[in-house]
Amino acid sequence: MGGGLLVRQSAPVSVSEVSRAYISKQVPTISPTQLIASLPGVQAGNEGPINTETETMHIRGLDQSQIGFLFEGVPVSDAFSYAPWATSMVDNENLASVKVTQGSVDLTAPLYNADGAIVSMQEIRPTDKFGGYIDLSGGTHSLQKQFLRLNTGEIGHSDVRAFASFSHSAANVWRGPGKIERYHVDANVEKRWAPGSSTDIVFGYTRSHQNIYRNPSLSQWKQYGTSFNYTGTYTAGDTNYYKINERFTNVVFGAMHNDFKLSDELTLHIEPYTTFQRGPNNYGSTIPIAGGYLGTQQYGTLDGYEGQSGKVTVESVHPWKQNTSGFTTNLDWKTKHNTLSLFYWYSYGNHTEYQHQYALSPSGDWSYSQKYLTVNGVAITGYQENTVQQVNAIGLDDKLSLLGDKLLIDAGFKASMASVSATQNLPGADPYKAGKNYFEPTPQLLASYHITKNDQVYMNATTSYRLPAGWSPYVPQFSMTSATPSSTPSKNLGAEYFIGQEVGYRHNGPINVSASWFHYNLTNHQIGSSSYLPGTSVLISTQIAAGGEEAWGFQGEIGTRPWHHISAYASGQFLHTRIGNNVDAGTDYLPTKGKQDPGAPKWSGAIGLTYDDGVYFGNFNLRYQGAQYSTLMNDQKIPGYMTADLNLGRTLPSFNTRVHPKIMLNLVNMGGVNYLSSISGFGLTAVKQKGIFGNTVSASTPTYVVGSAFTAVVTLAADF
């Protein structure tokens, strides 16, 4: 339906999905979040045709740190910052589908950061016969990708099947100097033990490097437009030189699905998993030669710089690594009219991060072989932290089917117990060690009724939660120029809590329709933001304690079956948000009560057309996002924008061989629109003003993500 943009659903919640039919017509390098950009309620900030960084997106006003990301049922967001690593998990060529649950969180999902939305990715499975797939892509901005997948088919008569794939992709940073490069491996091994019982091993590996895009403020965007980025040549003291602003990412992912049919009534699912991620992230900075600070302790002179003064320009290297491991288990007991599920999830995560400062040469060069800066042998750093997190969650869910399976009632409850402990090993850090234990109960009730075979109504009331993100809510971080912390621990370490309701309707037929009304409340709302340390390109993460928030709205999508090989699709959403209280700005309270939540446009929508006659195929997508505020005071915003993509292709003759080639042309942002696609750093107020009690509140400087430029890509691909 709708060219693969509308897949038939029956769950008693709002769900939208893109299928393999749609994914196969898109640019092979775009991320999973871009694949769902046309679905109702989804805003995806698109920096370029290829991206290895984490991304910005919103669903119904919730940002990417409030959205759960799952790949094959396993959490794939950063376990501490909650930034999605979707581009590191899987190649588009291996994606079977991407599903968006816009307004609720499945109780069984292994998530502690998802308020009211989930993005779930599913991988294709190994084929029964030997074969493979290859594609070669090239385009503007020196974009290229090479991909190869091989399927073993069934190995002997073992009921074992496998595939493995390798890809390499690269491009230039389209606005400014620099490059992006990514290597990726996917693998899948499946063993079928008996009908209803199987084991599936999923593996992924990514190694990538990217020169960072510099996010402009609104005034910088108005002055420089798309030319605003890091500088291409080095001058003394320049911390914005592109070669010293880069990210290296390594991700290893593994999971083992185990499904066992114990009897006609009992099934057991067990899935252990692990994810290992490491950096570093590198930025430009300046360090005082004498009189600087290590934590709150002022140092004398940097080692090797005795008798000198001023500042030294450095490559600030931020080595970080983290590991997250866990397992999920579900036991389902199914009778004629009832399914009772007992589930348990355990997760353990560890994150360490620090800084090393390497002095730049007069030409802006440096290397790891040189000694990083020290004072009395101690490394100069703004933080040296370690965070440990554990989660135990247990729950029960009961589904009751009545009236000849027309009526479904689903009630469940989950209790999540989490502990977080963070340490900051710098002189004067207060607190040096902090943490908290959390207990979060999340009940839910869902119901649906099939009026006819093709008409369904549903309603639900659900709850979910999000723990504070990162380590900055627990311990401070510092710059090297002041004893005052650059960020301080949160006053309120409570979890964000979501209570939502939906009423929806679906019709399936030659024209499929899905529509819903939704409402939710957030308590202890925490807005994730980032900002640059003054005089550096170092990004620090902060949390804005926004108190309460209420939102309601309508969303819908419609799709048609092929008619003369043409399928149509349209989606849209109206969203009304309201901040529930005046927000503490530190020096005073700002009158934010009743203001609109930042990053939440009132109107958004998309239109899609697909043609496919088995030889020629094409796909057109037009998307609109309304204006978005970037401050809680609603005194700065980015305008609405509209973009369009066009994909054209043709299958080529196979000449009676098993090779089935095709050629495809993709045009991204075909109108060449220059626009700000989303907000990367939120603020309280864009102008200095008096608070409620007459005290001055300083202005914030929100920063923005620049949307992708026009990109043309040609792909030659073949199944064999």
XYZ file of C-alpha atoms in Angstrom:
720
model
C 0.000 0.000 0.000
C 1.172 3.523 -0.773
C 4.308 2.229 -2.464
C 5.508 0.530 0.723
C 4.796 3.493 3.012
C 1.600 2.081 4.511
C 1.742 -1.476 5.825
C -1.411 -3.080 7.207
C -1.496 -2.969 11.025
C -3.816 -4.407 13.666
C -2.232 -3.486 17.012
C -4.388 -1.295 19.310
C -1.848 1.556 19.087
C -0.773 4.038 16.412
C 1.772 2.288 14.189
C 3.265 3.267 10.820
C 5.794 1.293 8.818
C 7.960 1.413 5.712
C 8.528 -1.897 3.946
C 11.313 -3.325 1.807
C 9.396 -2.220 -1.300
C 9.909 1.421 -0.298
C 13.413 1.069 1.184
C 14.786 -0.538 -1.990
C 13.954 2.585 -4.033
C 15.807 5.042 -1.771
C 19.423 6.232 -1.727
C 21.526 3.350 -0.333
C 23.434 5.707 1.986
C 20.620 7.469 3.852
C 19.916 6.555 7.451
C 16.950 4.625 8.858
C 15.609 7.830 10.406
C 15.449 9.406 6.936
C 13.549 6.384 5.630
C 10.683 7.139 8.042
C 10.635 10.912 7.438
C 7.330 10.731 5.504
C 5.421 8.885 8.238
C 2.931 10.884 10.329
C 4.398 12.752 13.273
C 8.035 12.147 12.294
C 10.532 15.016 11.928
C 13.987 13.877 10.804
C 16.846 16.372 10.694
C 18.839 15.477 7.585
C 22.428 16.800 7.508
C 23.497 15.106 4.299
C 23.180 12.121 1.965
C 25.559 10.165 4.198
C 25.994 10.563 7.910
C 27.856 8.632 10.598
C 26.964 10.915 13.493
C 23.976 10.657 15.750
C 20.902 12.392 14.366
C 18.200 14.797 15.479
C 14.570 13.833 15.143
C 11.192 14.337 16.817
C 8.034 12.264 16.998
C 4.916 14.054 18.302
C 7.157 16.661 19.909
C 9.451 14.132 21.621
C 13.121 14.383 20.638
C 15.517 11.578 19.732
C 16.642 11.102 23.353
C 13.009 10.411 24.344
C 12.435 7.861 21.579
C 13.321 4.188 21.887
C 15.367 2.704 19.030
C 15.363 -1.061 18.596
C 17.163 -3.253 16.091
C 16.006 -6.860 16.117
C 14.402 -6.231 19.498
C 17.621 -4.885 21.058
C 18.179 -1.256 22.198
C 20.579 0.558 19.861
C 20.591 4.096 21.212
C 23.612 5.289 23.148
C 22.966 3.733 26.546
C 23.753 6.964 28.393
C 23.125 9.976 26.122
C 20.229 8.143 24.364
C 21.424 9.446 20.988
C 20.388 6.968 18.267
C 23.119 4.943 16.554
C 20.793 3.727 13.801
C 23.341 4.340 11.017
C 25.860 2.113 12.811
C 23.601 -0.903 13.167
C 22.650 -2.043 9.686
C 22.995 -1.281 5.977
C 19.845 -0.178 4.135
C 20.252 -3.115 1.757
C 19.701 -5.462 4.713
C 16.695 -3.682 6.201
C 13.394 -5.531 5.881
C 11.282 -2.816 7.509
C 11.323 0.171 9.855
C 8.305 0.552 12.125
C 7.291 3.628 14.127
C 5.011 3.373 17.155
C 4.174 7.043 17.614
C 2.352 7.259 20.924
C 3.162 4.351 23.200
C 5.891 1.982 24.316
C 5.514 -1.788 24.252
C 5.802 -3.092 27.818
C 8.163 -5.859 26.730
C 10.560 -3.457 24.956
C 13.964 -3.312 26.720
C 14.000 0.479 27.078
C 14.502 3.011 29.883
C 14.637 6.166 27.751
C 11.431 5.912 25.687
C 8.622 8.228 26.699
C 6.000 7.645 24.073
C 7.532 6.445 20.815
C 9.605 3.569 19.427
C 11.458 3.104 16.141
C 11.935 -0.623 15.441
C 14.187 -1.941 12.676
C 14.033 -5.491 11.342
C 16.717 -7.190 9.288
C 16.136 -9.476 6.308
C 16.662 -13.197 6.865
C 19.025 -15.612 5.103
C 17.569 -17.148 1.957
C 16.975 -20.855 1.340
C 19.169 -20.825 -1.793
C 22.700 -19.641 -2.475
C 22.862 -16.164 -3.971
C 23.611 -12.568 -3.236
C 23.212 -8.905 -3.983
C 25.637 -6.206 -5.077
C 25.280 -2.486 -5.634
C 27.638 0.298 -6.659
C 26.646 3.924 -6.145
C 28.172 7.257 -7.051
C 26.974 10.828 -6.951
C 27.508 14.484 -6.175
C 29.721 15.558 -3.245
C 32.011 12.646 -4.262
C 29.485 10.266 -2.754
C 30.157 6.573 -3.279
C 29.059 3.248 -1.856
C 29.988 -0.339 -2.567
C 27.922 -3.145 -1.067
C 28.080 -6.941 -1.381
C 25.929 -9.574 0.339
C 26.349 -13.352 -0.006
C 23.771 -15.928 1.099
C 24.877 -19.487 1.807
C 21.440 -20.984 1.292
C 20.692 -24.051 3.396
C 24.002 -25.658 4.355
C 23.598 -29.353 3.531
C 20.449 -30.599 5.222
C 21.273 -28.884 8.522
C 18.467 -26.297 8.459
C 21.234 -23.700 8.900
C 21.275 -20.622 6.666
C 23.478 -17.543 6.779
C 24.407 -14.351 5.038
C 27.214 -11.848 5.408
C 27.648 -8.448 3.813
C 30.318 -5.782 3.573
C 29.996 -2.157 2.548
C 32.150 0.915 2.166
C 30.731 4.402 1.741
C 32.321 7.821 1.566
C 31.564 11.418 0.633
C 32.791 14.950 1.068
C 31.328 17.169 3.749
C 29.000 19.069 1.442
C 29.279 22.461 3.147
C 32.919 23.149 3.852
C 36.079 21.038 3.914
C 36.357 17.487 5.164
C 35.146 13.987 4.402
C 33.011 11.158 5.710
C 33.875 7.467 5.503
C 32.198 4.338 6.807
C 32.963 0.609 6.743
C 30.251 -1.812 7.801
C 29.692 -5.564 8.169
C 26.376 -7.365 8.732
C 25.976 -11.080 9.349
C 23.101 -13.390 10.216
C 23.057 -17.119 10.980
C 19.743 -18.926 11.397
C 19.116 -22.444 12.698
C 15.629 -23.933 12.583
C 15.319 -26.595 15.249
C 11.698 -27.586 14.720
C 8.435 -25.934 13.626
C 8.118 -22.815 15.782
C 11.630 -23.133 17.237
C 14.723 -21.405 15.902
C 17.931 -19.590 16.812
C 19.053 -16.484 14.968
C 22.469 -14.874 15.516
C 22.707 -11.233 14.391
C 26.066 -9.441 14.155
C 27.109 -5.983 13.034
C 30.337 -3.973 12.958
C 30.938 -0.343 11.974
C 34.097 1.733 11.735
C 33.591 5.317 10.645
C 35.237 8.708 10.550
C 33.626 12.074 9.926
C 34.737 15.670 9.952
C 32.065 17.343 12.029
C 29.448 19.728 10.665
C 29.429 23.003 12.604
C 25.959 23.971 13.785
C 25.143 27.665 13.290
C 23.176 30.033 15.454
C 20.318 31.862 13.741
C 22.419 35.001 13.252
C 25.295 32.948 11.792
C 22.874 31.215 9.435
C 21.438 34.532 8.248
C 24.919 35.934 7.696
C 26.730 32.953 6.159
C 24.049 30.475 5.062
C 25.379 27.104 3.923
C 28.956 28.414 3.823
C 29.070 28.393 7.634
C 31.271 25.542 8.797
C 34.781 24.841 10.021
C 37.694 26.603 8.310
C 39.734 24.977 5.549
C 43.137 26.494 6.420
C 44.823 26.854 9.790
C 45.825 30.145 11.363
C 47.414 30.482 14.774
C 44.882 30.038 17.561
C 42.095 28.784 15.267
C 40.006 26.194 17.120
C 37.611 25.889 14.181
C 40.115 24.276 11.807
C 38.317 21.334 10.190
C 41.127 18.788 10.639
C 40.912 19.081 14.428
C 37.127 18.684 14.554
C 36.319 15.080 13.755
C 34.695 11.970 15.148
C 35.762 8.354 15.023
C 33.172 5.729 15.861
C 33.572 1.986 16.305
C 30.522 -0.154 17.070
C 30.285 -3.925 17.549
C 26.813 -5.403 17.968
C 25.704 -8.959 18.630
C 22.441 -10.653 19.590
C 21.080 -14.190 19.661
C 17.339 -14.726 19.195
C 16.116 -17.976 20.661
C 12.476 -18.955 20.098
C 11.313 -22.296 21.455
C 7.889 -23.858 21.130
C 7.642 -25.830 24.373
C 4.122 -27.088 23.686
C 1.021 -26.071 21.752
C 0.327 -23.500 24.470
C 3.785 -22.446 25.692
C 6.488 -20.542 23.809
C 9.736 -19.152 25.216
C 11.862 -16.339 23.817
C 15.366 -15.646 25.173
C 17.703 -13.059 23.651
C 21.126 -12.156 25.059
C 22.858 -9.177 23.433
C 25.863 -6.925 23.718
C 26.950 -3.638 22.156
C 30.429 -2.127 22.379
C 31.055 1.457 21.267
C 34.103 3.697 21.403
C 35.359 7.004 20.055
C 37.165 9.351 20.233
C 35.532 12.700 19.471
C 38.074 15.442 18.706
C 37.625 19.199 18.996
C 39.707 22.378 18.905
C 40.450 24.235 22.130
C 42.923 26.577 23.845
C 44.623 25.873 27.174
C 46.229 28.498 29.463
C 49.963 27.880 29.698
C 49.966 29.195 33.285
C 47.212 29.857 35.806
C 44.691 27.477 34.290
C 42.556 25.000 36.181
C 42.295 21.282 36.691
C 38.889 20.963 38.259
C 38.778 23.713 40.887
C 42.540 23.551 41.471
C 44.640 26.232 39.785
C 47.875 24.965 38.277
C 51.188 26.750 37.840
C 52.668 26.106 34.394
C 52.205 23.332 31.855
C 55.040 20.816 31.781
C 57.592 21.846 29.149
C 56.326 25.450 28.984
C 58.221 26.892 31.966
C 58.825 30.605 31.613
C 56.117 31.028 28.952
C 52.698 32.650 29.119
C 49.558 32.972 27.031
C 47.629 30.041 25.593
C 48.412 26.964 23.567
C 46.026 25.791 20.834
C 45.300 22.083 21.103
C 43.543 19.132 19.615
C 41.202 18.151 22.450
C 40.856 14.379 22.134
C 37.945 12.825 24.021
C 38.481 9.059 24.216
C 35.299 7.357 25.315
C 34.104 3.804 25.429
C 31.050 2.014 26.651
C 29.614 -1.448 26.766
C 25.994 -2.449 27.205
C 24.984 -6.059 27.684
C 21.800 -7.739 28.756
C 19.135 -10.244 27.931
C 15.383 -10.369 27.490
C 13.125 -13.326 28.135
C 9.422 -13.823 27.449
C 7.256 -16.784 28.360
C 3.891 -16.855 26.559
C 0.979 -19.109 27.495
C -1.666 -19.090 24.794
C -5.110 -20.664 25.093
C -8.134 -20.380 22.819
C -9.110 -16.863 23.877
C -6.243 -15.703 26.075
C -2.490 -15.051 25.900
C -0.632 -14.504 29.159
C 2.955 -13.240 28.956
C 5.581 -13.043 31.682
C 8.718 -11.123 30.773
C 12.003 -10.049 32.354
C 14.857 -7.815 31.201
C 18.301 -7.210 32.648
C 20.806 -4.633 31.381
C 24.275 -3.571 32.503
C 26.106 -0.577 31.048
C 29.416 1.151 31.680
C 30.748 4.411 30.197
C 34.173 6.019 30.679
C 35.373 9.288 29.165
C 38.202 11.780 29.617
C 40.240 14.325 27.624
C 43.809 14.527 26.356
C 45.130 17.802 24.951
C 47.716 17.697 22.133
C 49.517 20.933 21.221
C 49.205 21.942 17.553
C 52.222 22.813 15.441
C 52.373 26.223 13.709
C 50.753 24.542 10.673
C 47.930 22.989 12.744
C 49.299 19.431 12.806
C 49.556 16.991 15.702
C 49.928 13.244 16.318
C 49.302 10.671 19.028
C 53.053 10.018 19.175
C 53.598 13.389 20.843
C 52.987 13.751 24.569
C 49.648 15.182 25.651
C 49.704 18.226 27.930
C 50.304 17.669 31.639
C 50.957 19.582 34.838
C 53.339 17.770 37.187
C 52.715 14.659 35.129
C 48.898 14.840 35.433
C 46.858 15.103 32.229
C 44.915 18.335 31.683
C 41.252 17.461 31.309
C 37.782 18.923 31.853
C 36.407 15.611 33.065
C 37.466 12.110 33.922
C 34.277 10.235 34.537
C 32.974 6.736 34.908
C 29.286 5.816 34.927
C 27.705 2.447 35.709
C 24.051 1.623 35.173
C 21.968 -1.470 35.855
C 18.323 -2.132 35.042
C 16.011 -4.933 36.112
C 12.484 -4.969 34.698
C 9.767 -7.560 35.188
C 6.221 -7.510 33.933
C 3.025 -9.317 33.119
C 0.719 -8.826 30.146
C -2.647 -10.459 29.423
C -4.498 -10.364 26.086
C -8.110 -11.477 25.991
C -9.914 -12.090 22.690
C -13.732 -12.075 22.714
C -16.740 -11.988 20.366
C -15.175 -14.258 17.776
C -11.840 -12.397 17.943
C -13.505 -9.078 17.134
C -12.776 -7.593 20.556
C -9.281 -7.527 22.036
C -8.537 -6.333 25.560
C -4.881 -6.066 26.583
C -3.805 -5.155 30.125
C -0.281 -5.207 31.479
C 2.095 -3.923 34.113
C 5.869 -3.567 34.274
C 8.069 -2.641 37.226
C 11.507 -1.266 36.325
C 14.289 -0.924 38.875
C 17.392 0.999 37.812
C 20.529 2.174 39.557
C 22.979 4.780 38.218
C 26.333 5.701 39.728
C 28.701 8.335 38.289
C 32.133 9.501 39.473
C 34.169 12.583 38.499
C 37.862 12.162 39.273
C 38.931 15.817 39.234
C 40.134 18.004 42.145
C 37.265 19.809 43.832
C 34.487 18.042 41.930
C 31.340 18.425 44.008
C 29.893 15.925 44.135
C 32.786 13.594 43.357
C 30.396 10.656 43.239
C 26.639 10.640 42.806
C 23.874 8.342 41.743
C 20.332 7.298 42.312
C 18.077 4.268 42.471
C 14.865 4.396 40.464
C 11.640 2.433 40.680
C 9.267 3.099 37.788
C 5.870 1.321 37.556
C 4.298 1.454 34.074
C 0.782 0.033 33.669
C -1.108 0.077 30.391
C -4.539 -0.794 29.018
C -5.336 -1.295 25.332
C -8.458 -2.374 23.485
C -9.553 -2.787 19.883
C -12.743 -3.819 18.118
C -13.181 -4.951 14.504
C -16.438 -3.409 13.339
C -16.084 -5.342 10.091
C -13.327 -7.461 8.616
C -11.732 -4.297 7.221
C -12.656 -1.690 9.852
C -11.059 -1.414 13.276
C -11.305 1.047 16.155
C -8.919 1.095 19.097
C -8.109 3.001 22.231
C -5.344 2.847 24.781
C -3.944 4.381 27.933
C -0.226 3.829 28.421
C 2.637 4.957 30.620
C 6.409 4.988 30.188
C 9.490 6.711 31.568
C 12.918 8.121 30.732
C 15.873 8.200 33.103
C 18.069 11.348 33.146
C 20.425 11.257 30.145
C 24.202 11.019 30.374
C 26.488 11.618 33.325
C 26.208 15.433 33.448
C 22.994 15.309 35.565
C 24.998 13.588 38.327
C 28.511 15.108 38.412
C 30.046 18.406 37.171
C 32.346 19.028 34.210
C 34.913 21.795 33.906
C 36.805 23.956 31.449
C 40.495 24.681 31.922
C 39.954 28.449 32.253
C 37.857 28.663 35.416
C 37.268 26.976 38.745
C 33.524 27.284 38.093
C 32.070 24.126 36.503
C 30.958 24.455 32.870
C 27.977 22.278 33.779
C 26.562 21.415 37.170
C 24.514 18.427 38.364
C 20.759 18.585 38.066
C 18.755 19.707 41.069
C 16.083 17.159 40.227
C 17.219 13.650 39.319
C 13.720 12.261 38.961
C 12.797 10.292 35.865
C 10.657 11.845 33.174
C 7.232 10.163 33.203
C 4.778 9.849 30.314
C 1.005 9.248 30.501
C -0.702 8.998 27.122
C -4.049 8.185 25.565
C -5.044 7.410 21.974
C -8.254 6.745 20.066
C -7.834 5.469 16.535
C -9.508 4.043 13.455
C -8.237 1.910 10.553
C -9.822 0.876 7.268
C -8.267 -1.656 4.915
C -9.305 -1.990 1.289
C -8.366 -0.552 -2.106
C -7.680 2.580 -0.068
C -6.158 2.123 3.383
C -6.817 4.764 6.038
C -5.337 5.131 9.502
C -6.199 8.030 11.822
C -5.858 8.763 15.527
C -6.372 11.388 18.193
C -3.751 11.501 20.923
C -3.045 13.222 24.193
C -0.174 12.964 26.636
C 1.267 14.524 29.778
C 4.926 14.648 30.719
C 6.100 15.256 34.260
C 9.677 16.212 35.122
C 10.237 17.001 31.434
C 13.966 17.126 30.572
C 15.035 18.737 27.300
C 18.403 17.510 26.059
C 20.590 20.251 24.627
C 24.175 20.956 23.635
C 26.320 24.068 23.446
C 29.874 25.101 22.594
C 32.293 26.017 25.365
C 33.266 29.674 24.785
C 36.389 30.028 22.632
C 36.392 26.358 21.632
C 34.568 23.920 19.377
C 34.010 21.567 22.334
C 30.370 20.519 22.671
C 28.963 19.956 26.135
C 25.636 18.293 26.858
C 23.129 19.809 29.244
C 19.621 19.054 30.433
C 16.955 21.750 30.704
C 14.500 20.967 33.496
C 11.248 22.041 31.838
C 8.806 20.712 34.448
C 5.467 19.595 33.012
C 4.193 19.449 29.460
C 0.885 18.607 27.828
C 0.285 17.773 24.168
C -2.629 16.677 22.024
C -3.295 16.377 18.330
C -4.450 14.390 15.336
C -2.517 12.318 12.851
C -3.471 10.290 9.834
C -2.206 8.530 6.740
C -3.823 7.182 3.611
C -2.471 4.868 0.946
C -3.787 3.190 -2.162
C -3.238 -0.163 -3.785
C -1.549 -0.012 -7.214
C -3.852 1.304 -9.940
C -2.311 1.098 -13.384
C 0.947 0.495 -11.438
C 0.548 3.790 -9.506
C 0.266 3.952 -5.715
C -0.387 7.116 -3.718
C 0.331 8.019 -0.091
C -0.321 11.017 2.148
C 0.242 11.676 5.843
C -0.270 14.595 8.177
C -0.297 15.717 11.778
C -1.594 18.608 13.847
C 0.184 18.975 17.205
C -0.606 21.344 20.068
C 1.845 21.492 22.972
C 1.810 23.491 26.187
C 4.512 23.940 28.833
C 2.819 23.492 32.194
C 4.857 25.717 34.479
C 7.360 28.542 34.750
C 10.891 27.219 34.321
C 13.794 27.792 36.708
C 16.545 29.621 34.784
C 19.001 29.580 37.693
C 18.857 33.284 38.564
C 15.058 33.517 38.357
C 11.973 31.860 36.908
C 10.930 32.601 33.339
C 7.208 32.972 32.461
C 7.130 29.887 30.231
C 3.780 28.522 31.406
C 1.462 28.119 28.429
C 4.258 28.448 25.870
C 4.677 25.943 23.031
C 7.232 23.165 23.498
C 10.356 23.798 21.381
C 10.960 21.488 18.441
C 7.248 20.758 18.038
C 5.720 22.232 14.846
C 1.946 22.525 14.761
C 1.650 21.159 11.230
C 3.597 18.535 9.318
C 2.823 16.262 6.414
C 3.996 14.334 3.367
C 2.787 13.188 -0.058
C 4.167 10.221 -1.949
C 3.626 8.718 -5.405
C 5.056 5.392 -6.578
C 5.098 3.737 -10.006
C 6.258 0.149 -10.518
C 5.325 -2.056 -13.494
C 8.056 -4.624 -12.902
C 10.402 -2.981 -15.412
C 10.248 0.761 -14.754
C 9.837 2.125 -11.240
C 9.809 5.508 -9.598
C 9.048 7.187 -6.310
C 8.342 10.842 -5.426
C 8.161 12.243 -1.884
C 7.177 15.761 -0.823
C 7.537 16.673 2.868
C 6.503 19.717 4.896
C 7.509 20.738 8.413
C 6.006 23.777 10.112
C 7.894 26.419 12.057
C 9.674 25.250 15.221
C 10.549 27.236 18.325
C 14.048 26.741 19.707
C 13.539 28.392 23.115
C 11.125 27.756 25.940
C 10.141 31.447 25.831
C 9.122 31.035 22.157
C 11.215 34.086 21.202
C 13.250 32.408 18.472
C 12.223 29.912 15.809
C 13.109 28.511 12.418
C 10.599 28.806 9.580
C 8.701 25.936 8.064
C 10.187 24.256 5.025
C 9.297 21.905 2.197
C 11.592 19.402 0.474
C 11.116 16.857 -2.295
C 12.965 13.690 -3.370
C 12.672 11.803 -6.657
C 13.789 8.230 -7.344
C 13.721 6.677 -10.840
C 14.873 3.244 -11.986
C 14.673 0.414 -14.470
C 15.289 -3.306 -14.235
C 17.738 -4.455 -16.917
C 17.708 -7.619 -19.025
C 19.030 -10.773 -17.349
C 19.822 -12.532 -20.671
C 18.585 -15.866 -19.292
C 21.044 -15.794 -16.393
C 20.407 -15.744 -12.658
C 21.706 -12.169 -12.541
C 18.891 -9.596 -12.316
C 20.379 -6.093 -12.627
C 18.760 -2.694 -12.220
C 19.810 0.939 -12.465
C 18.476 3.749 -10.289
C 18.748 7.542 -10.098
C 18.012 9.280 -6.772
C 17.566 13.041 -6.432
C 17.608 14.236 -2.800
C 16.259 17.743 -2.070
C 15.674 18.078 -5.785
C 14.656 21.722 -5.423
C 17.999 22.621 -3.864
C 16.296 24.263 -0.855
C 18.634 25.819 1.723
C 17.005 25.344 5.113
C 17.457 24.665 8.817
C 16.000 21.226 9.393
C 15.981 20.974 13.203
C 17.395 22.267 16.481
C 20.630 20.874 17.905
C 20.931 23.137 20.954
C 17.800 24.467 22.682
C 17.714 27.548 24.891
C 15.605 29.147 27.615
C 15.327 32.636 26.098
C 16.944 34.180 23.029
C 17.095 37.663 24.592
C 18.238 38.873 28.003
C 15.230 39.695 30.126
C 13.866 40.042 33.639
C 12.481 36.987 35.353
C 9.279 36.769 37.371
C 11.013 38.089 40.507
C 12.879 40.864 38.717
C 16.285 39.198 38.366
C 18.145 39.195 35.047
C 18.156 36.018 32.972
C 20.919 35.859 30.389
C 20.177 35.071 26.769
C 20.768 31.641 25.272
C 22.166 30.984 21.806
C 20.277 28.086 20.189
C 22.055 26.194 17.421
C 20.583 24.422 14.424
C 21.074 21.534 12.021
C 21.462 22.598 8.383
C 19.398 20.430 6.032
C 20.997 18.389 3.269
C 21.865 20.015 -0.065
C 20.718 18.770 -3.440
C 22.315 15.384 -4.125
C 22.150 13.168 -7.205
C 23.091 9.496 -6.910
C 23.249 6.752 -9.550
C 23.169 3.113 -8.413
C 23.815 -0.029 -10.419
C 22.639 -3.133 -8.534
C 21.985 -6.799 -9.147
C 20.522 -9.853 -7.442
C 22.276 -13.103 -8.292
